[in-house]
Coordinates of N, CA and C in Angstrom, one line a residue:
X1 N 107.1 93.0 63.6 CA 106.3 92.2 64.5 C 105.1 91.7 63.6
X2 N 105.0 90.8 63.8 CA 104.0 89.4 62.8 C 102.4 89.8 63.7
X3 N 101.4 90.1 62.9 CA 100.0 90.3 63.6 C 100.0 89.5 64.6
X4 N 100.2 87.7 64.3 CA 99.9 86.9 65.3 C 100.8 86.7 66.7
X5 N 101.8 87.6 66.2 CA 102.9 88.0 68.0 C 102.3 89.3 68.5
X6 N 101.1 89.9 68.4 CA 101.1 90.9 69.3 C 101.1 90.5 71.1
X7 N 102.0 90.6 71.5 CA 101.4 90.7 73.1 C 100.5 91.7 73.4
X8 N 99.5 91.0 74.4 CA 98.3 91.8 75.2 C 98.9 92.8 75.5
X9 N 98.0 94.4 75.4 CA 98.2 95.4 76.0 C 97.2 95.6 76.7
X10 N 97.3 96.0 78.0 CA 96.6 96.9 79.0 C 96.0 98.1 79.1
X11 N 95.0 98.5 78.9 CA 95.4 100.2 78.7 C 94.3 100.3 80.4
X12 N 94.8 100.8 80.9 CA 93.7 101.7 81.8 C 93.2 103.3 82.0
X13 N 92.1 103.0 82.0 CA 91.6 104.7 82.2 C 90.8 104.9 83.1
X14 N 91.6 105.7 84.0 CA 90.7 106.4 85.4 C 90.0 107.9 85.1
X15 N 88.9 107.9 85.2 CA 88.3 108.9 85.0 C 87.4 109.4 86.6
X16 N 87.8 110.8 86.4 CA 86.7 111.5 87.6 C 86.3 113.0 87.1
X17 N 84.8 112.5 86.8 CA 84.5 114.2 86.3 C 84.9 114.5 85.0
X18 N 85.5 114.0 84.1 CA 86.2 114.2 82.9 C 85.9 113.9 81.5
X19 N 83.9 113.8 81.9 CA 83.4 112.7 80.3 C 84.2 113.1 78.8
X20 N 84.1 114.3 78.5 CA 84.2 115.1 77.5 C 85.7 114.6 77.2
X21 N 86.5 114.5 77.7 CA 88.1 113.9 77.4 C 87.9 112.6 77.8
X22 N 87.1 111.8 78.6 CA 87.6 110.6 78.8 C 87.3 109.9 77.4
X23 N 86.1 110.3 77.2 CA 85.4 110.1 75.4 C 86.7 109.9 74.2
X24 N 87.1 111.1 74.3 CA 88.1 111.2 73.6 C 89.3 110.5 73.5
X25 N 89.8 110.2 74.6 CA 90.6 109.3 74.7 C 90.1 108.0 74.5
X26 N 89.2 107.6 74.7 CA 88.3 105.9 74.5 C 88.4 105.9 72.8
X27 N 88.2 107.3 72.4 CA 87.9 107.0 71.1 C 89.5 107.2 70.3
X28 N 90.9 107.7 71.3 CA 91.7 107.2 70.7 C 92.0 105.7 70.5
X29 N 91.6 105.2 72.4 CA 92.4 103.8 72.1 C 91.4 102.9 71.2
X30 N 90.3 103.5 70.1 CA 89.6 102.4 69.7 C 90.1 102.4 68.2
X31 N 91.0 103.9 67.8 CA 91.6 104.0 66.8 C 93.0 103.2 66.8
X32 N 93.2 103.1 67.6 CA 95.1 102.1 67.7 C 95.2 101.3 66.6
X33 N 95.7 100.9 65.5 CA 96.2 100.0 65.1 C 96.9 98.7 65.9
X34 N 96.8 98.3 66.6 CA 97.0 97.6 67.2 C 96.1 96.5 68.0
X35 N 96.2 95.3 67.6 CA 95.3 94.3 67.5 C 94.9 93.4 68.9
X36 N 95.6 93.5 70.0 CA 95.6 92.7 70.9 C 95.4 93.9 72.7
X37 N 94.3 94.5 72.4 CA 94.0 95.4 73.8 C 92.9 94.8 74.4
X38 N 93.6 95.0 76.3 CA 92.6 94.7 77.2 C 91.9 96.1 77.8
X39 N 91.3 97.0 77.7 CA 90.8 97.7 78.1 C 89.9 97.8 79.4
X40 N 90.6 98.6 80.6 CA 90.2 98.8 81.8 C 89.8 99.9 81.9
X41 N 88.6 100.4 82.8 CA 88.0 101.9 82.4 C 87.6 101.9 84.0
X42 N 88.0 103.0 84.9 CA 87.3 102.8 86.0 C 87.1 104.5 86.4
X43 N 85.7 104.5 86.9 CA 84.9 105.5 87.2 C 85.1 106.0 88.8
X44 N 86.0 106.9 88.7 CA 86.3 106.8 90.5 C 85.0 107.7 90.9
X45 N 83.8 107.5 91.1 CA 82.8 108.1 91.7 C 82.1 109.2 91.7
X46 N 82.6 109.4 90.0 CA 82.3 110.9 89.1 C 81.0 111.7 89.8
X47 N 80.8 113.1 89.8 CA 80.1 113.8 90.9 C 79.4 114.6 89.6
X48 N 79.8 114.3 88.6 CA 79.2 116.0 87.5 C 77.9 115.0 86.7
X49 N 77.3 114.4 87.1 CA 76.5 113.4 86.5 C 76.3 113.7 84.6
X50 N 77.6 113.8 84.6 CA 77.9 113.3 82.6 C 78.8 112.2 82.5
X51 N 79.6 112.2 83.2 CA 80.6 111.0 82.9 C 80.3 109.9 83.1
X52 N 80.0 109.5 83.9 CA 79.2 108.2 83.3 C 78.4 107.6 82.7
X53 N 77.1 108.4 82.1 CA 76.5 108.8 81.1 C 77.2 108.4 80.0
X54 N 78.3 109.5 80.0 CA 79.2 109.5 78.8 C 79.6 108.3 78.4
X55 N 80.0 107.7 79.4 CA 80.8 106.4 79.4 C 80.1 105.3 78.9
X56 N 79.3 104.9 79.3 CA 77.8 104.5 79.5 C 77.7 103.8 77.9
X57 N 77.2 105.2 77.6 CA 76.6 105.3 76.3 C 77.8 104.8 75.2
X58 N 79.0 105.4 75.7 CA 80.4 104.6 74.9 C 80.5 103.5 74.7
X59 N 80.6 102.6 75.7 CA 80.3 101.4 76.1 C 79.6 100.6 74.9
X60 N 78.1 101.3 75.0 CA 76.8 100.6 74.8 C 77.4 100.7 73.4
X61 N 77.7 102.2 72.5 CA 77.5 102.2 71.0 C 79.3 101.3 70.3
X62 N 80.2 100.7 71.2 CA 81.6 100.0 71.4 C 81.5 99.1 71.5
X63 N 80.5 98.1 71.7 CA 80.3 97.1 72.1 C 81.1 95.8 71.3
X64 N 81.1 96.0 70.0 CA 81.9 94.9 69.2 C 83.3 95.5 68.9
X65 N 84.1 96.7 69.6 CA 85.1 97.1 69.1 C 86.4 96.4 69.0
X66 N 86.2 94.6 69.9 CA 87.1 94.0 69.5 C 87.9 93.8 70.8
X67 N 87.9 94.7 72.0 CA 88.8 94.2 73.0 C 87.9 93.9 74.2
X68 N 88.5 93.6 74.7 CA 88.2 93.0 76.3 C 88.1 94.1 76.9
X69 N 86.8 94.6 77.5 CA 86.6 95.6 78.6 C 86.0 95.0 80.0
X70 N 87.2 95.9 81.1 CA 86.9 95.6 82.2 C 86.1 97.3 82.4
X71 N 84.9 97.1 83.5 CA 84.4 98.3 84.1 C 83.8 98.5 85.3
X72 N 84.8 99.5 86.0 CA 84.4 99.6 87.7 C 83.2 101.2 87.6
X73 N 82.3 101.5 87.8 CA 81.7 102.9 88.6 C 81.8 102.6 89.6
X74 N 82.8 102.8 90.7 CA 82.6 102.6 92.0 C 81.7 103.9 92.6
X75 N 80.6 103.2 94.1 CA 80.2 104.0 94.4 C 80.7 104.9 95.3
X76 N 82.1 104.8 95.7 CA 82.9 106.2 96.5 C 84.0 106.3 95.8
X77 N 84.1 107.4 96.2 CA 85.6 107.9 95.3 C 86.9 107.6 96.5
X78 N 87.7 106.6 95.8 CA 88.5 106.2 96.5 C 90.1 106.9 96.2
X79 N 89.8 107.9 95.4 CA 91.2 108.7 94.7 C 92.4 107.6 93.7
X80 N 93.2 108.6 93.2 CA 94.3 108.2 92.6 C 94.7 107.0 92.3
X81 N 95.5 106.9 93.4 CA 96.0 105.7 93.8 C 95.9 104.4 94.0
X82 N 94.2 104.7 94.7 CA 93.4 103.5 94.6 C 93.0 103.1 93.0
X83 N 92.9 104.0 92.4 CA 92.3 103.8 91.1 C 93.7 103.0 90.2
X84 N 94.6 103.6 90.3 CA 95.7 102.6 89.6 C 96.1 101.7 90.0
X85 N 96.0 101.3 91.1 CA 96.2 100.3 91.7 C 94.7 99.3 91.4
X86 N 93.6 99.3 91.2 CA 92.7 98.6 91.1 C 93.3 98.2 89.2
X87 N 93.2 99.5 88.2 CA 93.8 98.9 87.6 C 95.0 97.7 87.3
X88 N 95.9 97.9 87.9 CA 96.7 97.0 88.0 C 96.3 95.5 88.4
X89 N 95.1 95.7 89.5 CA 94.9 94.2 89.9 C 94.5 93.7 88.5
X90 N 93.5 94.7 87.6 CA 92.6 93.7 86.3 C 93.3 93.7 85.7
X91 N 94.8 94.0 86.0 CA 95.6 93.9 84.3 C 96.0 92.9 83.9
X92 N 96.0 92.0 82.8 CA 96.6 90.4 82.6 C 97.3 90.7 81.3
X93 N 97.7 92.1 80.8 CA 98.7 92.1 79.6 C 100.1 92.2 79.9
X94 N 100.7 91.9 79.1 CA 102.1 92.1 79.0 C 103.0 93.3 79.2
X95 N 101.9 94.1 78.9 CA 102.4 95.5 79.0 C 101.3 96.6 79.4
X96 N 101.3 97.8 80.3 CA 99.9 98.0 80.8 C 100.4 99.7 79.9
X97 N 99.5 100.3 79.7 CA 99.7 101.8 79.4 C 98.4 102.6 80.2
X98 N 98.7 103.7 80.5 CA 97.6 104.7 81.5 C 97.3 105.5 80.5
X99 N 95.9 105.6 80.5 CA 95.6 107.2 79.6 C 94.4 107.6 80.7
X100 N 94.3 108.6 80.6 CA 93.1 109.7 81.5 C 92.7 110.4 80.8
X101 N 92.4 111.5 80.6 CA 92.3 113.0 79.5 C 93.4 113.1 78.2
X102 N 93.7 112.3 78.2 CA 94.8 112.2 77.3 C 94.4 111.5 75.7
X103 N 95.3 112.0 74.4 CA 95.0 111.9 73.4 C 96.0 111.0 72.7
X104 N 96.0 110.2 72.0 CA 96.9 109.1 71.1 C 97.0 109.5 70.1
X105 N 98.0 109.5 69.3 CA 98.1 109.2 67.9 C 97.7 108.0 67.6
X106 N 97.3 107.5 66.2 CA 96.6 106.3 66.1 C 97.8 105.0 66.2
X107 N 99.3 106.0 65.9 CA 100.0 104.1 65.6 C 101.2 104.2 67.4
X108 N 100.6 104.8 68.0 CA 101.1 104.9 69.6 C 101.6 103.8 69.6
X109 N 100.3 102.8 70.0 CA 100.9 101.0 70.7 C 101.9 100.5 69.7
X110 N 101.2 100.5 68.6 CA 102.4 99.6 67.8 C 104.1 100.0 68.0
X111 N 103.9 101.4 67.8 CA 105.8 101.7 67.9 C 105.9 101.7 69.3
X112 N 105.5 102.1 70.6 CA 105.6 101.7 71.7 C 105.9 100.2 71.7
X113 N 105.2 99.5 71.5 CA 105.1 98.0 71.7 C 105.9 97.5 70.8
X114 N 106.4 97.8 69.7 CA 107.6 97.2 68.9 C 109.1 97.4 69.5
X115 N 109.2 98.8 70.4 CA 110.4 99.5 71.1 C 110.2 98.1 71.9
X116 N 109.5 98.5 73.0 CA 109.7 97.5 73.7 C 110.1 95.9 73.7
X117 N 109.3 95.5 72.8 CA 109.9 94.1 72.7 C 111.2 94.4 72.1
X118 N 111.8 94.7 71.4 CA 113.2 95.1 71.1 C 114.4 95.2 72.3
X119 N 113.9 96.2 73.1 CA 114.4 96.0 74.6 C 114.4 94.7 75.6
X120 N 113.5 94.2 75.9 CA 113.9 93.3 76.2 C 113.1 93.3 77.9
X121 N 113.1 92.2 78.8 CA 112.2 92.5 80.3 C 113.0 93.1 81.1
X122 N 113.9 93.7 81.3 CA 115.1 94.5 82.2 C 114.6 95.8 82.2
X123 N 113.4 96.5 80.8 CA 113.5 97.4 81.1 C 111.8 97.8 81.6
X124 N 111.8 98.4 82.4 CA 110.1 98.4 83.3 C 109.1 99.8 82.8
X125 N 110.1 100.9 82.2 CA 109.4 101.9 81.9 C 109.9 103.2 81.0
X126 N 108.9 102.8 80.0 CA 108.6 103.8 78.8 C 107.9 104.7 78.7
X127 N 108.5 106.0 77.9 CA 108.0 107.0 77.9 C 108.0 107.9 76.9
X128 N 107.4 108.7 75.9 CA 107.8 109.0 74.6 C 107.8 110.9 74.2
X129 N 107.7 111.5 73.6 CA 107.5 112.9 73.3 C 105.9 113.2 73.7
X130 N 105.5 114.0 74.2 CA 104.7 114.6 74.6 C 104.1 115.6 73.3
X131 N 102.7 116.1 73.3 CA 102.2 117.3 72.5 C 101.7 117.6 73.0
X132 N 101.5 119.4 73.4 CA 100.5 120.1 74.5 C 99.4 120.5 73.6
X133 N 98.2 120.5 74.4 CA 97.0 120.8 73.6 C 96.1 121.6 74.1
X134 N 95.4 121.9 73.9 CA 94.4 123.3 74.3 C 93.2 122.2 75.0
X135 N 92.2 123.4 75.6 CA 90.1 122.1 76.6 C 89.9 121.7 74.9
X136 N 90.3 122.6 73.7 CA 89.6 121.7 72.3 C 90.4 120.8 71.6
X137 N 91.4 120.5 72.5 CA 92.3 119.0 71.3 C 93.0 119.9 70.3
X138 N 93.3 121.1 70.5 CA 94.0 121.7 69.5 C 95.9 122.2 70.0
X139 N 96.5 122.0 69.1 CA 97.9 121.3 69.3 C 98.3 122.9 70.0
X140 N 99.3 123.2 70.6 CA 99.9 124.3 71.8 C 101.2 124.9 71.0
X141 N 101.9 123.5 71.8 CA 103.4 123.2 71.5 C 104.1 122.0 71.6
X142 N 105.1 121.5 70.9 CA 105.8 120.5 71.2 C 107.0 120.4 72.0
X143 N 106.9 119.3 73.1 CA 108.0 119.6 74.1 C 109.0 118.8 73.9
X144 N 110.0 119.1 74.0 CA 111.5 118.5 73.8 C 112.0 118.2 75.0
X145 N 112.5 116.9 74.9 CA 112.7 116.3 76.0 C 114.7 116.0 76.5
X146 N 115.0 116.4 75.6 CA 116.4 116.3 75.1 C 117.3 116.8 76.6
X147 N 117.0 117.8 76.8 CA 117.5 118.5 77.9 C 117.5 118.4 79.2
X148 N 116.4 117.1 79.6 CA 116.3 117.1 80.8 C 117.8 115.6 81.5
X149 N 118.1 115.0 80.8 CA 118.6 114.0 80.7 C 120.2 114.2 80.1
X150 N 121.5 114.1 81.0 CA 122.6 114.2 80.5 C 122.5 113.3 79.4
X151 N 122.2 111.7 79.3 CA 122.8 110.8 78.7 C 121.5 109.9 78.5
X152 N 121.4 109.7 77.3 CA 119.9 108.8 76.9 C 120.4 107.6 77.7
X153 N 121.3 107.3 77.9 CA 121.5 105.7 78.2 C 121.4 105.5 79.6
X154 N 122.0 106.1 80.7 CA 121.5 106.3 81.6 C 121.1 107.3 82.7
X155 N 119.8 107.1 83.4 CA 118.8 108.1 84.2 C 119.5 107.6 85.6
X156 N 119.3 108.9 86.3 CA 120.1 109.0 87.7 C 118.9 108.1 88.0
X157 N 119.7 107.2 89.4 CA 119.1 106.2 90.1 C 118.0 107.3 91.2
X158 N 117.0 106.3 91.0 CA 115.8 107.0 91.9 C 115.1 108.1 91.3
X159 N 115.4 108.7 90.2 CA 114.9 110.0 89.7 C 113.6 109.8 88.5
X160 N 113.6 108.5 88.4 CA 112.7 108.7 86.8 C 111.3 109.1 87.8
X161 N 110.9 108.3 88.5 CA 109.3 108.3 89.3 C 108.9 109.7 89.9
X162 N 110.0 110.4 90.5 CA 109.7 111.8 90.4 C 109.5 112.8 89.5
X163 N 110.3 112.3 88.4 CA 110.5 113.0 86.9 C 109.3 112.7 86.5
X164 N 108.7 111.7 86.6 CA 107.2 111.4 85.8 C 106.0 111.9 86.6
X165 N 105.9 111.8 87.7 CA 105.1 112.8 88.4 C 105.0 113.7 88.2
X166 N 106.3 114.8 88.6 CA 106.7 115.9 88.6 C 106.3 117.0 87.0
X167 N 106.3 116.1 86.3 CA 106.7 116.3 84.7 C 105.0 115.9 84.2
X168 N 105.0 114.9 83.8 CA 103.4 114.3 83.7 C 102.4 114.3 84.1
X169 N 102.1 115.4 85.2 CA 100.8 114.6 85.9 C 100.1 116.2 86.2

């Protein structure tokens, strides 16, 4: 993929109560090698008065980091769902990715986003190896994914959305 074909990526991050990781994770997606992110960040009505603080101040010292940031603090906590879904309305990339407390490798987007365009628009949802980590970012174990799945090629109809819930969340 040619620098000047990156399609927009989306990333959204819903945070509640979570400064100390949401940090972390802002400061993966600011590591990405990858050239073309719209960054969505929404504060579902954080109650531990650091997170937004946190955020805040991210923001302020991020300022030329190069992407397009959208930012909600809403003043009630409208939960989950609401929150991905508001994500979704501000998304205008080609491809959207979720992070929360969650940590990146630095070349994530790129090989995500190179799979992807390889595949083609038929397919709606990616998903890659997991690493479990300790409250300090320190590696657990690695989970293998091999087993859950008779056949890489095809996933029982109806099953992935509970698999990713069930599994990820």
């Amino acid at each position: 993929m040619e620098l000047n074909n990156y399609p927009l990526v989306s990333i959204g991050v819903l945070c509640y109560n979570t400064g100390k990781y949401t940090i972390e994770a802002l400061e993966c997606i600011k590591r990405q090698n990858y050239p073309n992110i719209e960054l969505i960040i929404i504060d579902d009505c954080s109650t531990d008065n650091i997170s937004v603080n946190l955020i805040r101040d991210w923001l302020q010292k991020n300022s030329d980091c190069g992407f397009d940031i959208k930012v909600n603090f809403r003043k009630k906590n409208e939960g989950v769902h609401s929150g991905l879904n508001e994500i979704l309305e501000k998304s205008t990339g080609k491809y959207l990715n979720f992070i929360s407390d969650d940590l990146w490798t630095d070349d994530k987007m790129v090989k995500q986003i190179s799979e992807l365009e390889k595949l083609g628009d038929e397919y709606a949802l990616y998903y890659g190896k997991m690493l479990t980590i300790d409250k300090d970012s320190q590696l657990l174990k690695e989970t293998e994914y091999q087993h859950y799945f008779p056949d890489d090629n095809e996933l029982p109809k109806g099953y992935i959305f509970s698999y990713c819930v069930n599994n990820f969340s």
